[in-house]
């Protein structure tokens, strides 16, 4: 018998061959998966009109200073089960007939919500809200000449205080 004869084994039964094929194939599959995610989802973070929005910052700051001068603050209660929003504005002497409430999602503009609430007989503002997508929201309460801001995490935060952005 000749000891130099090597048994012929088919290539597909050698584990090292499959390892050499699997690593690049997995990298290609992961690359196509990332490409699909990049195309299929919208990040919604960058605004097309960022320059115009930047110029409007000074107008917004005057509303923050007006809220601080009036010593305004508000408490916001969110009942997710009932989908109800309750806002108490202080001091009671400043009660506009309508209050604009903005729920601005921190990263997804498509999840933003806008409500226009009317004052109830007890001096509070009540309204119904749709379910908020999970994440952090910046809250803005605004009337014609002032604005209060705060933030909440949905789901989870049920009561938050909303204050002027600047102090006097």
CSV table of C-alpha atoms in Angstrom, one decimal:
chain,number,residue,atom,x,y,z
A,1,UNK,CA,0.0,0.0,0.0
A,2,UNK,CA,1.1,3.4,-0.8
A,3,UNK,CA,0.9,5.9,2.1
A,4,UNK,CA,1.1,9.0,-0.1
A,5,UNK,CA,-2.4,8.5,-1.4
A,6,UNK,CA,-4.7,11.1,0.2
A,7,UNK,CA,-8.3,10.4,0.4
A,8,UNK,CA,-10.3,12.6,-1.9
A,9,UNK,CA,-12.9,14.5,0.2
A,10,UNK,CA,-15.5,16.7,-1.6
A,11,UNK,CA,-15.0,20.5,-0.9
A,12,UNK,CA,-18.5,20.9,0.6
A,13,UNK,CA,-17.7,18.6,3.5
A,14,UNK,CA,-14.7,20.6,4.7
A,15,UNK,CA,-15.7,23.0,7.5
A,16,UNK,CA,-12.9,25.5,6.8
A,17,UNK,CA,-14.4,26.1,3.3
A,18,UNK,CA,-17.8,27.0,4.8
A,19,UNK,CA,-16.1,29.3,7.3
A,20,UNK,CA,-14.4,31.1,4.4
A,21,UNK,CA,-17.7,31.4,2.5
A,22,UNK,CA,-19.9,32.4,5.5
A,23,UNK,CA,-17.9,35.4,6.8
A,24,UNK,CA,-18.0,37.4,3.6
A,25,UNK,CA,-21.6,36.3,2.9
A,26,UNK,CA,-22.7,37.5,6.3
A,27,UNK,CA,-21.0,40.9,5.7
A,28,UNK,CA,-22.7,41.3,2.4
A,29,UNK,CA,-26.1,40.4,4.0
A,30,UNK,CA,-25.6,42.9,6.8
A,31,UNK,CA,-24.6,45.6,4.3
A,32,UNK,CA,-27.8,45.1,2.3
A,33,UNK,CA,-29.8,45.1,5.5
A,34,UNK,CA,-28.3,48.4,6.5
A,35,UNK,CA,-28.9,49.8,3.0
A,36,UNK,CA,-32.6,48.8,3.2
A,37,UNK,CA,-33.0,50.5,6.7
A,38,UNK,CA,-31.4,53.7,5.3
A,39,UNK,CA,-33.7,53.8,2.4
A,40,UNK,CA,-36.9,52.7,4.1
A,41,UNK,CA,-36.8,54.9,7.2
A,42,UNK,CA,-36.9,58.7,7.4
A,43,UNK,CA,-34.8,60.2,10.1
A,44,UNK,CA,-36.8,63.5,10.1
A,45,UNK,CA,-34.1,65.3,12.1
A,46,UNK,CA,-32.7,67.9,9.6
A,47,UNK,CA,-35.0,70.7,8.6
A,48,UNK,CA,-34.9,72.0,5.1
A,49,UNK,CA,-35.4,75.6,6.2
A,50,UNK,CA,-32.9,75.6,9.1
A,51,UNK,CA,-31.6,79.1,8.3
A,52,UNK,CA,-35.1,80.7,8.5
A,53,UNK,CA,-35.8,78.9,11.7
A,54,UNK,CA,-32.5,80.1,13.1
A,55,UNK,CA,-33.5,83.7,12.4
A,56,UNK,CA,-36.8,83.2,14.2
A,57,UNK,CA,-35.1,82.4,17.5
A,58,UNK,CA,-35.0,86.0,18.6
A,59,UNK,CA,-38.8,86.3,18.2
A,60,UNK,CA,-39.3,83.2,20.4
A,61,UNK,CA,-36.9,84.5,23.1
A,62,UNK,CA,-39.1,87.6,23.6
A,63,UNK,CA,-42.1,85.3,24.4
A,64,UNK,CA,-39.9,83.5,27.0
A,65,UNK,CA,-39.0,86.8,28.6
A,66,UNK,CA,-42.6,87.9,28.7
A,67,UNK,CA,-43.6,84.6,30.5
A,68,UNK,CA,-40.8,85.1,33.0
A,69,UNK,CA,-41.9,88.8,33.6
A,70,UNK,CA,-45.5,87.6,34.3
A,71,UNK,CA,-44.2,84.9,36.6
A,72,UNK,CA,-46.1,82.2,34.8
A,73,UNK,CA,-45.9,78.5,35.4
A,74,UNK,CA,-48.2,75.6,34.6
A,75,UNK,CA,-48.7,72.0,35.7
A,76,UNK,CA,-49.6,69.5,33.1
A,77,UNK,CA,-51.3,66.2,33.9
A,78,UNK,CA,-51.5,63.5,31.3
A,79,UNK,CA,-53.8,60.5,31.8
A,80,UNK,CA,-52.7,58.0,29.1
A,81,UNK,CA,-55.5,55.5,29.9
A,82,UNK,CA,-58.2,58.1,29.4
A,83,UNK,CA,-56.2,60.1,26.8
A,84,UNK,CA,-57.0,63.2,28.7
A,85,UNK,CA,-54.8,66.3,29.2
A,86,UNK,CA,-55.3,68.7,32.1
A,87,UNK,CA,-53.4,72.0,32.5
A,88,UNK,CA,-53.5,74.4,35.4
A,89,UNK,CA,-52.0,77.8,34.7
A,90,UNK,CA,-50.7,80.1,37.4
A,91,UNK,CA,-51.2,82.9,38.4
A,92,UNK,CA,-55.0,82.7,38.0
A,93,UNK,CA,-55.1,86.4,36.9
A,94,UNK,CA,-53.6,85.4,33.5
A,95,UNK,CA,-55.9,83.0,31.8
A,96,UNK,CA,-56.1,83.3,28.0
A,97,UNK,CA,-59.3,82.0,26.4
A,98,UNK,CA,-57.3,79.5,24.4
A,99,UNK,CA,-54.0,77.8,25.0
A,100,UNK,CA,-51.8,76.2,22.3
A,101,UNK,CA,-50.0,73.0,23.4
A,102,UNK,CA,-47.3,71.5,21.3
A,103,UNK,CA,-45.8,68.0,21.9
A,104,UNK,CA,-42.6,68.0,19.9
A,105,UNK,CA,-40.9,64.7,19.7
A,106,UNK,CA,-37.1,65.0,20.3
A,107,UNK,CA,-36.1,63.1,17.1
A,108,UNK,CA,-39.1,62.4,14.9
A,109,UNK,CA,-41.0,65.3,13.5
A,110,UNK,CA,-43.7,63.0,12.3
A,111,UNK,CA,-44.7,62.2,15.9
A,112,UNK,CA,-45.3,65.9,16.9
A,113,UNK,CA,-48.8,66.8,18.2
A,114,UNK,CA,-50.6,70.1,18.4
A,115,UNK,CA,-53.6,70.9,20.5
A,116,UNK,CA,-55.7,74.0,20.9
A,117,UNK,CA,-57.3,73.9,24.3
A,118,UNK,CA,-60.1,76.2,25.6
A,119,UNK,CA,-60.5,77.2,29.2
A,120,UNK,CA,-63.0,75.3,31.2
A,121,UNK,CA,-65.3,76.9,33.9
A,122,UNK,CA,-62.9,75.9,36.7
A,123,UNK,CA,-60.1,77.8,35.1
A,124,UNK,CA,-58.2,74.7,33.9
A,125,UNK,CA,-57.6,73.7,30.3
A,126,UNK,CA,-58.8,70.2,29.3
A,127,UNK,CA,-58.5,68.2,26.1
A,128,UNK,CA,-58.2,64.8,24.5
A,129,UNK,CA,-54.9,63.7,23.2
A,130,UNK,CA,-53.9,60.8,20.9
A,131,UNK,CA,-51.5,58.2,22.1
A,132,UNK,CA,-48.0,59.5,22.1
A,133,UNK,CA,-45.3,57.4,20.5
A,134,UNK,CA,-42.6,56.3,22.9
A,135,UNK,CA,-39.7,58.8,23.4
A,136,UNK,CA,-38.9,62.2,24.9
A,137,UNK,CA,-41.1,65.2,24.0
A,138,UNK,CA,-40.5,68.9,24.4
A,139,UNK,CA,-43.7,70.6,25.6
A,140,UNK,CA,-44.6,74.1,24.7
A,141,UNK,CA,-47.6,76.0,26.2
A,142,UNK,CA,-48.2,79.2,24.4
A,143,UNK,CA,-50.6,82.2,24.1
A,144,UNK,CA,-50.2,85.2,21.8
A,145,UNK,CA,-47.4,86.9,23.7
A,146,UNK,CA,-45.8,84.3,26.0
A,147,UNK,CA,-44.5,80.7,26.0
A,148,UNK,CA,-43.7,78.1,28.6
A,149,UNK,CA,-41.6,75.0,28.0
A,150,UNK,CA,-41.0,71.6,29.6
A,151,UNK,CA,-40.2,68.0,28.7
A,152,UNK,CA,-41.7,64.6,29.3
A,153,UNK,CA,-41.0,61.0,28.5
A,154,UNK,CA,-43.7,58.9,27.0
A,155,UNK,CA,-44.8,56.5,28.3
A,156,UNK,CA,-44.1,57.2,31.9
A,157,UNK,CA,-44.4,60.8,32.9
A,158,UNK,CA,-47.9,61.6,34.0
A,159,UNK,CA,-47.3,65.1,35.7
A,160,UNK,CA,-44.8,67.7,34.7
A,161,UNK,CA,-44.2,71.4,35.6
A,162,UNK,CA,-43.9,73.8,32.6
A,163,UNK,CA,-41.9,77.0,33.2
A,164,UNK,CA,-40.5,79.9,31.2
A,165,UNK,CA,-37.3,79.1,29.3
A,166,UNK,CA,-35.5,82.1,30.8
A,167,UNK,CA,-35.5,83.5,34.2
A,168,UNK,CA,-35.9,87.2,34.9
